[in-house]
Amino acid sequence: MKNEINIEQVLLIFCELVDRLRSKREFEIIEAAYNRLRRCDFIPSIKDFTDGKLVEGSIDEALLFRFHLAFGQSKTRNDLFIPDDMKDTPCTLEELSKIF
């Protein structure tokens, strides 16, 4: 039947959507999508993914992997303090090692 919802196809669409949003650093939209999908019990939790409770190679695992990447990227980028005098200033690897 044409009107039946194919959950796997919907989750594949979300995989592509999260990838595109992550490349554009649209983390608020990604988080909102994840929260909404969780509230509706449409997908398992990130904790289930990190605990290895999902079927390997499943569409749920693929989607939660993408959410996990986005959340990690969001945290590492947003928590890093960059002083104003260093923004947009190129530096060498040696200079970077002194900072970190």
MMTF fields as JSON, N, C-alpha, C and O atoms, coordinates in Angstrom:
{
  "mmtfVersion": "1.0.0",
  "mmtfProducer": "UNKNOWN",
  "numBonds": 399,
  "numAtoms": 400,
  "numGroups": 100,
  "numChains": 1,
  "numModels": 1,
  "chainsPerModel": [1],
  "groupsPerChain": [100],
  "chainIdList": ["A"],
  "bondAtomList": [4, 2, 8, 6, 12, 10, 16, 14, 20, 18, 24, 22, 28, 26, 32, 30, 36, 34, 40, 38, 44, 42, 48, 46, 52, 50, 56, 54, 60, 58, 64, 62, 68, 66, 72, 70, 76, 74, 80, 78, 84, 82, 88, 86, 92, 90, 96, 94, 100, 98, 104, 102, 108, 106, 112, 110, 116, 114, 120, 118, 124, 122, 128, 126, 132, 130, 136, 134, 140, 138, 144, 142, 148, 146, 152, 150, 156, 154, 160, 158, 164, 162, 168, 166, 172, 170, 176, 174, 180, 178, 184, 182, 188, 186, 192, 190, 196, 194, 200, 198, 204, 202, 208, 206, 212, 210, 216, 214, 220, 218, 224, 222, 228, 226, 232, 230, 236, 234, 240, 238, 244, 242, 248, 246, 252, 250, 256, 254, 260, 258, 264, 262, 268, 266, 272, 270, 276, 274, 280, 278, 284, 282, 288, 286, 292, 290, 296, 294, 300, 298, 304, 302, 308, 306, 312, 310, 316, 314, 320, 318, 324, 322, 328, 326, 332, 330, 336, 334, 340, 338, 344, 342, 348, 346, 352, 350, 356, 354, 360, 358, 364, 362, 368, 366, 372, 370, 376, 374, 380, 378, 384, 382, 388, 386, 392, 390, 396, 394],
  "bondOrderList": [1, 1, 1, 1, 1, 1, 1, 1, 1, 1, 1, 1, 1, 1, 1, 1, 1, 1, 1, 1, 1, 1, 1, 1, 1, 1, 1, 1, 1, 1, 1, 1, 1, 1, 1, 1, 1, 1, 1, 1, 1, 1, 1, 1, 1, 1, 1, 1, 1, 1, 1, 1, 1, 1, 1, 1, 1, 1, 1, 1, 1, 1, 1, 1, 1, 1, 1, 1, 1, 1, 1, 1, 1, 1, 1, 1, 1, 1, 1, 1, 1, 1, 1, 1, 1, 1, 1, 1, 1, 1, 1, 1, 1, 1, 1, 1, 1, 1, 1],
  "groupList": [{"groupName": "MET", "atomNameList": ["N", "CA", "C", "O"], "elementList": ["N", "C", "C", "O"], "formalChargeList": [0, 0, 0, 0], "bondAtomList": [1, 0, 2, 1, 3, 2], "bondOrderList": [1, 1, 2], "singleLetterCode": "M", "chemCompType": "L-PEPTIDE LINKING"}, {"groupName": "LYS", "atomNameList": ["N", "CA", "C", "O"], "elementList": ["N", "C", "C", "O"], "formalChargeList": [0, 0, 0, 0], "bondAtomList": [1, 0, 2, 1, 3, 2], "bondOrderList": [1, 1, 2], "singleLetterCode": "K", "chemCompType": "L-PEPTIDE LINKING"}, {"groupName": "ASN", "atomNameList": ["N", "CA", "C", "O"], "elementList": ["N", "C", "C", "O"], "formalChargeList": [0, 0, 0, 0], "bondAtomList": [1, 0, 2, 1, 3, 2], "bondOrderList": [1, 1, 2], "singleLetterCode": "N", "chemCompType": "L-PEPTIDE LINKING"}, {"groupName": "GLU", "atomNameList": ["N", "CA", "C", "O"], "elementList": ["N", "C", "C", "O"], "formalChargeList": [0, 0, 0, 0], "bondAtomList": [1, 0, 2, 1, 3, 2], "bondOrderList": [1, 1, 2], "singleLetterCode": "E", "chemCompType": "L-PEPTIDE LINKING"}, {"groupName": "ILE", "atomNameList": ["N", "CA", "C", "O"], "elementList": ["N", "C", "C", "O"], "formalChargeList": [0, 0, 0, 0], "bondAtomList": [1, 0, 2, 1, 3, 2], "bondOrderList": [1, 1, 2], "singleLetterCode": "I", "chemCompType": "L-PEPTIDE LINKING"}, {"groupName": "GLN", "atomNameList": ["N", "CA", "C", "O"], "elementList": ["N", "C", "C", "O"], "formalChargeList": [0, 0, 0, 0], "bondAtomList": [1, 0, 2, 1, 3, 2], "bondOrderList": [1, 1, 2], "singleLetterCode": "Q", "chemCompType": "L-PEPTIDE LINKING"}, {"groupName": "VAL", "atomNameList": ["N", "CA", "C", "O"], "elementList": ["N", "C", "C", "O"], "formalChargeList": [0, 0, 0, 0], "bondAtomList": [1, 0, 2, 1, 3, 2], "bondOrderList": [1, 1, 2], "singleLetterCode": "V", "chemCompType": "L-PEPTIDE LINKING"}, {"groupName": "LEU", "atomNameList": ["N", "CA", "C", "O"], "elementList": ["N", "C", "C", "O"], "formalChargeList": [0, 0, 0, 0], "bondAtomList": [1, 0, 2, 1, 3, 2], "bondOrderList": [1, 1, 2], "singleLetterCode": "L", "chemCompType": "L-PEPTIDE LINKING"}, {"groupName": "PHE", "atomNameList": ["N", "CA", "C", "O"], "elementList": ["N", "C", "C", "O"], "formalChargeList": [0, 0, 0, 0], "bondAtomList": [1, 0, 2, 1, 3, 2], "bondOrderList": [1, 1, 2], "singleLetterCode": "F", "chemCompType": "L-PEPTIDE LINKING"}, {"groupName": "CYS", "atomNameList": ["N", "CA", "C", "O"], "elementList": ["N", "C", "C", "O"], "formalChargeList": [0, 0, 0, 0], "bondAtomList": [1, 0, 2, 1, 3, 2], "bondOrderList": [1, 1, 2], "singleLetterCode": "C", "chemCompType": "L-PEPTIDE LINKING"}, {"groupName": "ASP", "atomNameList": ["N", "CA", "C", "O"], "elementList": ["N", "C", "C", "O"], "formalChargeList": [0, 0, 0, 0], "bondAtomList": [1, 0, 2, 1, 3, 2], "bondOrderList": [1, 1, 2], "singleLetterCode": "D", "chemCompType": "L-PEPTIDE LINKING"}, {"groupName": "ARG", "atomNameList": ["N", "CA", "C", "O"], "elementList": ["N", "C", "C", "O"], "formalChargeList": [0, 0, 0, 0], "bondAtomList": [1, 0, 2, 1, 3, 2], "bondOrderList": [1, 1, 2], "singleLetterCode": "R", "chemCompType": "L-PEPTIDE LINKING"}, {"groupName": "SER", "atomNameList": ["N", "CA", "C", "O"], "elementList": ["N", "C", "C", "O"], "formalChargeList": [0, 0, 0, 0], "bondAtomList": [1, 0, 2, 1, 3, 2], "bondOrderList": [1, 1, 2], "singleLetterCode": "S", "chemCompType": "L-PEPTIDE LINKING"}, {"groupName": "ALA", "atomNameList": ["N", "CA", "C", "O"], "elementList": ["N", "C", "C", "O"], "formalChargeList": [0, 0, 0, 0], "bondAtomList": [1, 0, 2, 1, 3, 2], "bondOrderList": [1, 1, 2], "singleLetterCode": "A", "chemCompType": "L-PEPTIDE LINKING"}, {"groupName": "TYR", "atomNameList": ["N", "CA", "C", "O"], "elementList": ["N", "C", "C", "O"], "formalChargeList": [0, 0, 0, 0], "bondAtomList": [1, 0, 2, 1, 3, 2], "bondOrderList": [1, 1, 2], "singleLetterCode": "Y", "chemCompType": "L-PEPTIDE LINKING"}, {"groupName": "PRO", "atomNameList": ["N", "CA", "C", "O"], "elementList": ["N", "C", "C", "O"], "formalChargeList": [0, 0, 0, 0], "bondAtomList": [1, 0, 2, 1, 3, 2], "bondOrderList": [1, 1, 2], "singleLetterCode": "P", "chemCompType": "L-PEPTIDE LINKING"}, {"groupName": "THR", "atomNameList": ["N", "CA", "C", "O"], "elementList": ["N", "C", "C", "O"], "formalChargeList": [0, 0, 0, 0], "bondAtomList": [1, 0, 2, 1, 3, 2], "bondOrderList": [1, 1, 2], "singleLetterCode": "T", "chemCompType": "L-PEPTIDE LINKING"}, {"groupName": "GLY", "atomNameList": ["N", "CA", "C", "O"], "elementList": ["N", "C", "C", "O"], "formalChargeList": [0, 0, 0, 0], "bondAtomList": [1, 0, 2, 1, 3, 2], "bondOrderList": [1, 1, 2], "singleLetterCode": "G", "chemCompType": "PEPTIDE LINKING"}, {"groupName": "HIS", "atomNameList": ["N", "CA", "C", "O"], "elementList": ["N", "C", "C", "O"], "formalChargeList": [0, 0, 0, 0], "bondAtomList": [1, 0, 2, 1, 3, 2], "bondOrderList": [1, 1, 2], "singleLetterCode": "H", "chemCompType": "L-PEPTIDE LINKING"}],
  "groupTypeList": [0, 1, 2, 3, 4, 2, 4, 3, 5, 6, 7, 7, 4, 8, 9, 3, 7, 6, 10, 11, 7, 11, 12, 1, 11, 3, 8, 3, 4, 4, 3, 13, 13, 14, 2, 11, 7, 11, 11, 9, 10, 8, 4, 15, 12, 4, 1, 10, 8, 16, 10, 17, 1, 7, 6, 3, 17, 12, 4, 10, 3, 13, 7, 7, 8, 11, 8, 18, 7, 13, 8, 17, 5, 12, 1, 16, 11, 2, 10, 7, 8, 4, 15, 10, 10, 0, 1, 10, 16, 15, 9, 16, 7, 3, 3, 7, 12, 1, 4, 8],
  "groupIdList": [1, 2, 3, 4, 5, 6, 7, 8, 9, 10, 11, 12, 13, 14, 15, 16, 17, 18, 19, 20, 21, 22, 23, 24, 25, 26, 27, 28, 29, 30, 31, 32, 33, 34, 35, 36, 37, 38, 39, 40, 41, 42, 43, 44, 45, 46, 47, 48, 49, 50, 51, 52, 53, 54, 55, 56, 57, 58, 59, 60, 61, 62, 63, 64, 65, 66, 67, 68, 69, 70, 71, 72, 73, 74, 75, 76, 77, 78, 79, 80, 81, 82, 83, 84, 85, 86, 87, 88, 89, 90, 91, 92, 93, 94, 95, 96, 97, 98, 99, 100],
  "secStructList": [7, 6, 6, 1, 7, 7, 2, 2, 2, 2, 2, 2, 2, 2, 2, 2, 2, 2, 2, 2, 2, 2, 2, 6, 6, 7, 2, 2, 2, 2, 2, 2, 2, 2, 2, 2, 2, 2, 2, 6, 6, 7, 1, 7, 7, 2, 2, 2, 2, 2, 6, 6, 7, 1, 7, 6, 6, 7, 2, 2, 2, 2, 2, 2, 2, 2, 2, 2, 2, 2, 2, 2, 2, 2, 2, 2, 2, 2, 1, 7, 7, 7, 7, 4, 4, 4, 6, 6, 7, 7, 7, 7, 2, 2, 2, 2, 2, 2, 2, 7],
  "xCoordList": [0.845, 0.0, 0.886, 1.87, 0.542, 1.361, 1.413, 2.434, 0.374, 0.317, 0.961, 1.077, 1.378, 2.023, 3.366, 4.089, 3.689, 4.959, 6.012, 5.849, 7.068, 8.197, 9.21, 9.911, 9.285, 10.126, 11.581, 12.272, 12.049, 13.444, 13.733, 14.777, 12.826, 13.025, 13.021, 13.81, 12.143, 12.085, 13.398, 13.937, 13.91, 15.157, 16.338, 17.268, 16.313, 17.357, 17.33, 18.381, 16.152, 16.016, 16.626, 17.326, 16.361, 16.93, 18.457, 19.144, 18.989, 20.448, 21.051, 22.016, 20.479, 20.973, 20.787, 21.669, 19.647, 19.361, 20.372, 20.9, 20.641, 21.596, 22.983, 23.688, 23.39, 24.696, 24.797, 25.8, 23.775, 23.8, 23.776, 24.509, 22.951, 22.882, 24.187, 24.629, 24.794, 26.06, 27.152, 27.977, 27.17, 28.192, 27.988, 28.93, 26.768, 26.479, 26.459, 26.146, 26.802, 26.888, 25.546, 25.5, 24.476, 23.121, 22.749, 21.811, 23.498, 23.36, 22.036, 21.518, 21.492, 20.205, 19.09, 18.214, 19.119, 18.107, 18.275, 17.29, 19.519, 19.79, 19.288, 18.647, 19.574, 19.132, 17.604, 17.028, 16.955, 15.489, 14.902, 13.924, 15.495, 15.013, 15.187, 14.282, 16.351, 16.605, 15.587, 14.981, 15.407, 14.483, 13.057, 12.348, 12.647, 11.288, 11.132, 10.125, 12.12, 12.079, 12.07, 11.407, 12.799, 12.818, 11.483, 10.98, 10.906, 9.614, 8.535, 7.638, 8.622, 7.635, 8.026, 7.341, 9.105, 9.617, 9.868, 9.642, 10.334, 10.604, 11.992, 12.233, 12.918, 14.284, 14.735, 14.203, 15.722, 16.302, 17.136, 17.274, 17.674, 18.465, 19.926, 20.407, 20.613, 22.052, 22.753, 23.733, 22.252, 22.846, 22.791, 23.752, 21.678, 21.588, 22.667, 23.266, 22.904, 23.932, 25.317, 26.076, 25.644, 26.98, 27.21, 28.348, 26.129, 26.243, 26.27, 26.395, 26.153, 26.212, 24.974, 25.052, 23.836, 22.604, 21.838, 20.812, 22.321, 21.603, 22.164, 23.32, 21.345, 21.778, 22.808, 22.55, 23.986, 25.046, 24.608, 24.118, 24.793, 24.42, 22.969, 22.528, 22.219, 20.806, 20.673, 21.607, 19.53, 19.278, 19.234, 19.643, 18.742, 18.758, 20.192, 20.483, 21.079, 22.48, 23.093, 23.834, 22.79, 23.337, 22.88, 23.678, 21.607, 21.085, 21.645, 22.051, 21.669, 22.182, 23.679, 24.169, 24.402, 25.813, 25.95, 26.821, 25.1, 25.157, 24.782, 25.419, 23.751, 23.4, 24.572, 24.914, 25.178, 26.302, 27.464, 28.06, 27.78, 28.837, 28.503, 29.354, 27.272, 26.851, 26.934, 27.411, 26.475, 26.515, 27.957, 28.281, 28.815, 30.228, 30.883, 31.647, 30.59, 31.147, 30.652, 31.418, 29.399, 28.819, 29.509, 29.841, 29.723, 30.347, 31.8, 32.24, 32.542, 33.954, 34.143, 35.076, 33.305, 33.444, 32.927, 33.528, 31.833, 31.221, 31.884, 31.756, 32.592, 33.222, 34.641, 35.251, 35.166, 36.536, 36.585, 36.012, 37.27, 37.395, 38.525, 39.635, 38.24, 39.258, 39.33, 38.36, 40.458, 40.584, 40.422, 40.781, 39.888, 39.639, 40.893, 40.83, 42.047, 43.269, 43.807, 44.724, 43.236, 43.677, 42.724, 43.081, 41.52, 40.547, 41.055, 41.59, 40.875, 41.259, 42.749, 43.149, 43.57, 45.016, 45.648, 45.496, 46.362, 47.003, 48.163, 48.828, 48.4, 49.534, 50.129, 49.496, 51.342, 52.048, 51.663, 51.007, 52.075, 51.826, 52.536, 52.024, 53.71, 54.455, 53.679, 53.606, 53.109, 52.307, 51.058, 50.66, 50.438, 49.263, 49.614, 48.843, 50.776, 51.161, 51.372, 51.156, 51.783, 51.955, 50.6, 50.463, 49.607, 48.273, 47.606, 46.966, 47.752, 47.053, 48.029, 47.646],
  "yCoordList": [-1.182, 0.0, 1.24, 1.307, 2.197, 3.386, 4.27, 4.917, 4.317, 5.199, 4.628, 5.334, 3.374, 2.792, 3.473, 3.796, 3.685, 4.294, 3.201, 2.231, 3.356, 2.446, 3.084, 4.024, 2.57, 3.163, 3.213, 4.198, 2.171, 2.16, 3.297, 3.942, 3.549, 4.64, 5.991, 6.871, 6.162, 7.413, 7.623, 8.73, 6.571, 6.7, 6.965, 7.68, 6.398, 6.705, 8.178, 8.792, 8.738, 10.172, 10.982, 11.965, 10.571, 11.272, 11.146, 12.083, 10.006, 9.849, 10.917, 11.588, 11.06, 12.059, 13.467, 14.315, 13.713, 15.03, 15.399, 16.51, 14.474, 14.749, 14.995, 15.893, 14.217, 14.433, 15.83, 16.519, 16.237, 17.574, 18.687, 19.668, 18.543, 19.561, 19.624, 20.704, 18.473, 18.439, 19.152, 19.85, 18.987, 19.656, 21.172, 21.927, 21.612, 23.05, 23.563, 24.727, 22.673, 23.019, 23.5, 24.416, 22.876, 23.2, 22.283, 21.491, 22.401, 21.467, 21.615, 20.629, 22.81, 22.994, 22.249, 21.666, 22.266, 21.55, 20.045, 19.318, 19.578, 18.156, 17.714, 16.67, 18.502, 18.155, 18.139, 17.258, 19.107, 19.149, 17.922, 17.345, 17.525, 16.335, 15.087, 14.257, 14.955, 13.797, 13.756, 12.717, 14.878, 14.925, 14.578, 13.881, 15.056, 14.769, 13.283, 12.662, 12.729, 11.302, 10.441, 9.404, 10.866, 10.128, 10.233, 9.235, 11.426, 11.606, 10.726, 10.257, 10.505, 9.678, 8.193, 7.371, 7.845, 6.469, 5.909, 4.728, 6.775, 6.378, 5.769, 4.941, 6.193, 5.677, 5.375, 5.946, 4.473, 4.234, 5.449, 6.419, 5.385, 6.499, 6.416, 5.36, 7.53, 7.566, 6.619, 5.966, 6.549, 5.658, 4.208, 3.461, 3.807, 2.448, 2.236, 1.165, 3.268, 3.183, 3.041, 2.14, 3.936, 3.918, 2.67, 2.234, 2.096, 0.863, -0.386, -1.498, -0.211, -1.343, -2.218, -3.411, -1.64, -2.423, -2.54, -3.217, -1.892, -1.915, -2.99, -3.393, -3.44, -4.445, -3.802, -2.774, -4.434, -3.902, -3.905, -4.91, -2.767, -2.63, -2.241, -2.118, -2.046, -1.674, -0.192, 0.584, 0.187, 1.582, 2.429, 3.59, 1.849, 2.566, 2.902, 4.024, 1.926, 2.151, 3.226, 4.085, 3.18, 4.162, 5.574, 6.512, 5.72, 7.044, 7.545, 8.703, 6.689, 7.12, 7.403, 8.252, 6.71, 7.029, 8.463, 9.202, 8.855, 10.217, 11.252, 12.301, 10.96, 11.863, 11.964, 13.058, 10.839, 10.811, 11.664, 12.429, 11.536, 12.358, 13.845, 14.66, 14.181, 15.586, 16.154, 17.272, 15.394, 15.882, 16.036, 16.997, 15.106, 15.22, 16.414, 17.14, 16.621, 17.759, 19.063, 20.019, 19.109, 20.303, 20.652, 21.813, 19.665, 19.907, 20.33, 21.247, 19.689, 20.03, 21.407, 22.122, 21.775, 23.088, 24.211, 25.284, 23.981, 25.046, 25.26, 26.34, 24.256, 24.398, 24.941, 25.238, 25.073, 25.517, 27.038, 27.687, 27.603, 29.056, 29.512, 28.982, 30.493, 31.07, 32.56, 33.28, 33.042, 34.473, 35.305, 34.862, 36.499, 37.368, 37.628, 37.674, 37.8, 38.096, 36.893, 37.035, 35.711, 34.505, 34.097, 33.284, 34.647, 34.263, 34.633, 35.72, 33.706, 33.891, 34.154, 34.725, 33.752, 33.922, 32.572, 31.642, 32.443, 31.166, 30.926, 31.871, 29.673, 29.364, 28.021, 27.22, 27.799, 26.568, 25.458, 25.706, 24.234, 23.107, 23.296, 22.898, 23.901, 24.165, 25.134, 24.943, 26.161, 27.118, 26.448, 26.712, 25.576, 24.851, 23.961, 23.871, 23.298, 22.417, 23.197, 22.651, 24.446, 25.278, 25.659, 25.787, 25.835, 26.217, 25.046, 25.203, 23.853, 22.672, 21.783, 20.731],
  "zCoordList": [0.0, 0.0, 0.0, 0.737, -0.811, -0.995, 0.255, 0.492, 1.039, 2.193, 3.45, 4.452, 3.421, 4.583, 4.826, 3.884, 6.096, 6.447, 6.533, 7.272, 5.793, 5.863, 6.805, 6.43, 8.023, 9.055, 8.619, 8.877, 7.968, 7.538, 6.562, 6.658, 5.628, 4.681, 5.384, 5.04, 6.361, 7.117, 7.876, 7.886, 8.508, 9.258, 8.326, 8.699, 7.125, 6.144, 5.757, 5.569, 5.638, 5.347, 6.486, 6.246, 7.728, 8.875, 8.906, 9.311, 8.485, 8.421, 7.509, 7.875, 6.336, 5.391, 5.936, 5.796, 6.552, 7.117, 8.202, 8.206, 9.116, 10.194, 9.618, 10.08, 8.621, 7.985, 7.39, 7.573, 6.691, 6.06, 7.101, 6.978, 8.112, 9.16, 9.953, 10.345, 10.183, 10.923, 10.143, 10.733, 8.828, 8.022, 8.019, 7.776, 8.286, 8.353, 9.783, 10.028, 10.747, 12.156, 12.727, 13.549, 12.282, 12.755, 13.914, 13.82, 15.005, 16.112, 16.868, 17.393, 16.93, 17.617, 16.896, 17.537, 15.578, 14.798, 14.967, 15.097, 14.965, 15.162, 16.528, 16.648, 17.557, 18.908, 18.999, 19.636, 18.367, 18.376, 17.679, 18.154, 16.559, 15.842, 16.696, 16.783, 17.324, 18.197, 19.341, 19.601, 20.012, 21.15, 20.74, 21.466, 19.596, 19.119, 18.768, 19.109, 18.094, 17.75, 19.012, 19.052, 20.037, 21.309, 22.031, 22.547, 22.075, 22.754, 22.146, 22.847, 20.856, 20.15, 20.173, 19.565, 20.857, 20.895, 19.494, 19.228, 18.618, 17.24, 17.103, 16.225, 17.995, 17.973, 19.403, 20.355, 19.558, 20.88, 21.325, 20.581, 22.511, 23.043, 22.613, 22.203, 22.711, 22.467, 23.452, 23.095, 24.677, 25.681, 25.213, 25.396, 24.612, 24.059, 22.993, 22.907, 22.187, 21.149, 21.784, 21.429, 22.728, 23.327, 24.176, 24.348, 24.706, 25.489, 24.615, 25.129, 23.29, 22.366, 22.38, 22.085, 22.718, 22.823, 21.506, 21.451, 20.447, 19.174, 18.26, 18.389, 17.351, 16.381, 15.454, 14.828, 15.383, 14.538, 13.083, 12.569, 12.43, 11.032, 10.811, 9.668, 11.897, 11.761, 11.43, 11.632, 10.93, 10.603, 11.882, 11.872, 12.976, 14.258, 14.657, 15.073, 14.527, 14.874, 13.977, 14.455, 12.698, 11.751, 12.097, 12.084, 12.404, 12.728, 14.058, 14.164, 15.058, 16.357, 16.309, 17.053, 15.453, 15.245, 14.743, 15.202, 13.809, 13.266, 14.324, 14.422, 15.113, 16.212, 17.194, 17.643, 17.522, 18.466, 17.941, 18.698, 16.672, 16.065, 16.166, 16.52, 15.854, 15.889, 17.298, 17.49, 18.278, 19.654, 20.126, 20.824, 19.754, 20.112, 19.451, 20.087, 18.178, 17.441, 18.042, 18.169, 18.408, 19.005, 20.319, 20.557, 21.162, 22.465, 22.331, 23.023, 21.467, 21.356, 20.744, 21.11, 19.851, 19.214, 20.103, 20.155, 20.791, 21.572, 22.925, 23.503, 23.447, 24.757, 24.671, 25.698, 23.483, 23.312, 23.317, 22.441, 24.304, 24.39, 23.481, 23.542, 22.642, 21.766, 22.071, 21.83, 22.597, 22.892, 21.627, 20.536, 21.772, 20.622, 19.797, 18.568, 20.472, 19.728, 18.948, 18.138, 19.194, 18.471, 17.363, 16.51, 17.359, 16.331, 14.945, 14.728, 14.018, 12.615, 12.428, 11.413, 13.381, 13.273, 12.984, 13.775, 11.853, 11.57, 12.539, 12.962, 12.887, 13.751, 13.351, 12.663, 13.791, 13.455, 14.422, 15.434, 14.107, 15.003, 16.339, 17.385, 16.297, 17.536, 18.431, 19.645, 17.832, 18.608, 19.165, 20.3, 18.364, 18.844, 20.028, 20.983, 19.976, 21.081, 22.363, 23.444, 22.286, 23.482, 24.093, 25.309, 23.218, 23.685, 24.361, 25.401, 23.77, 24.287, 25.003, 25.515]
}
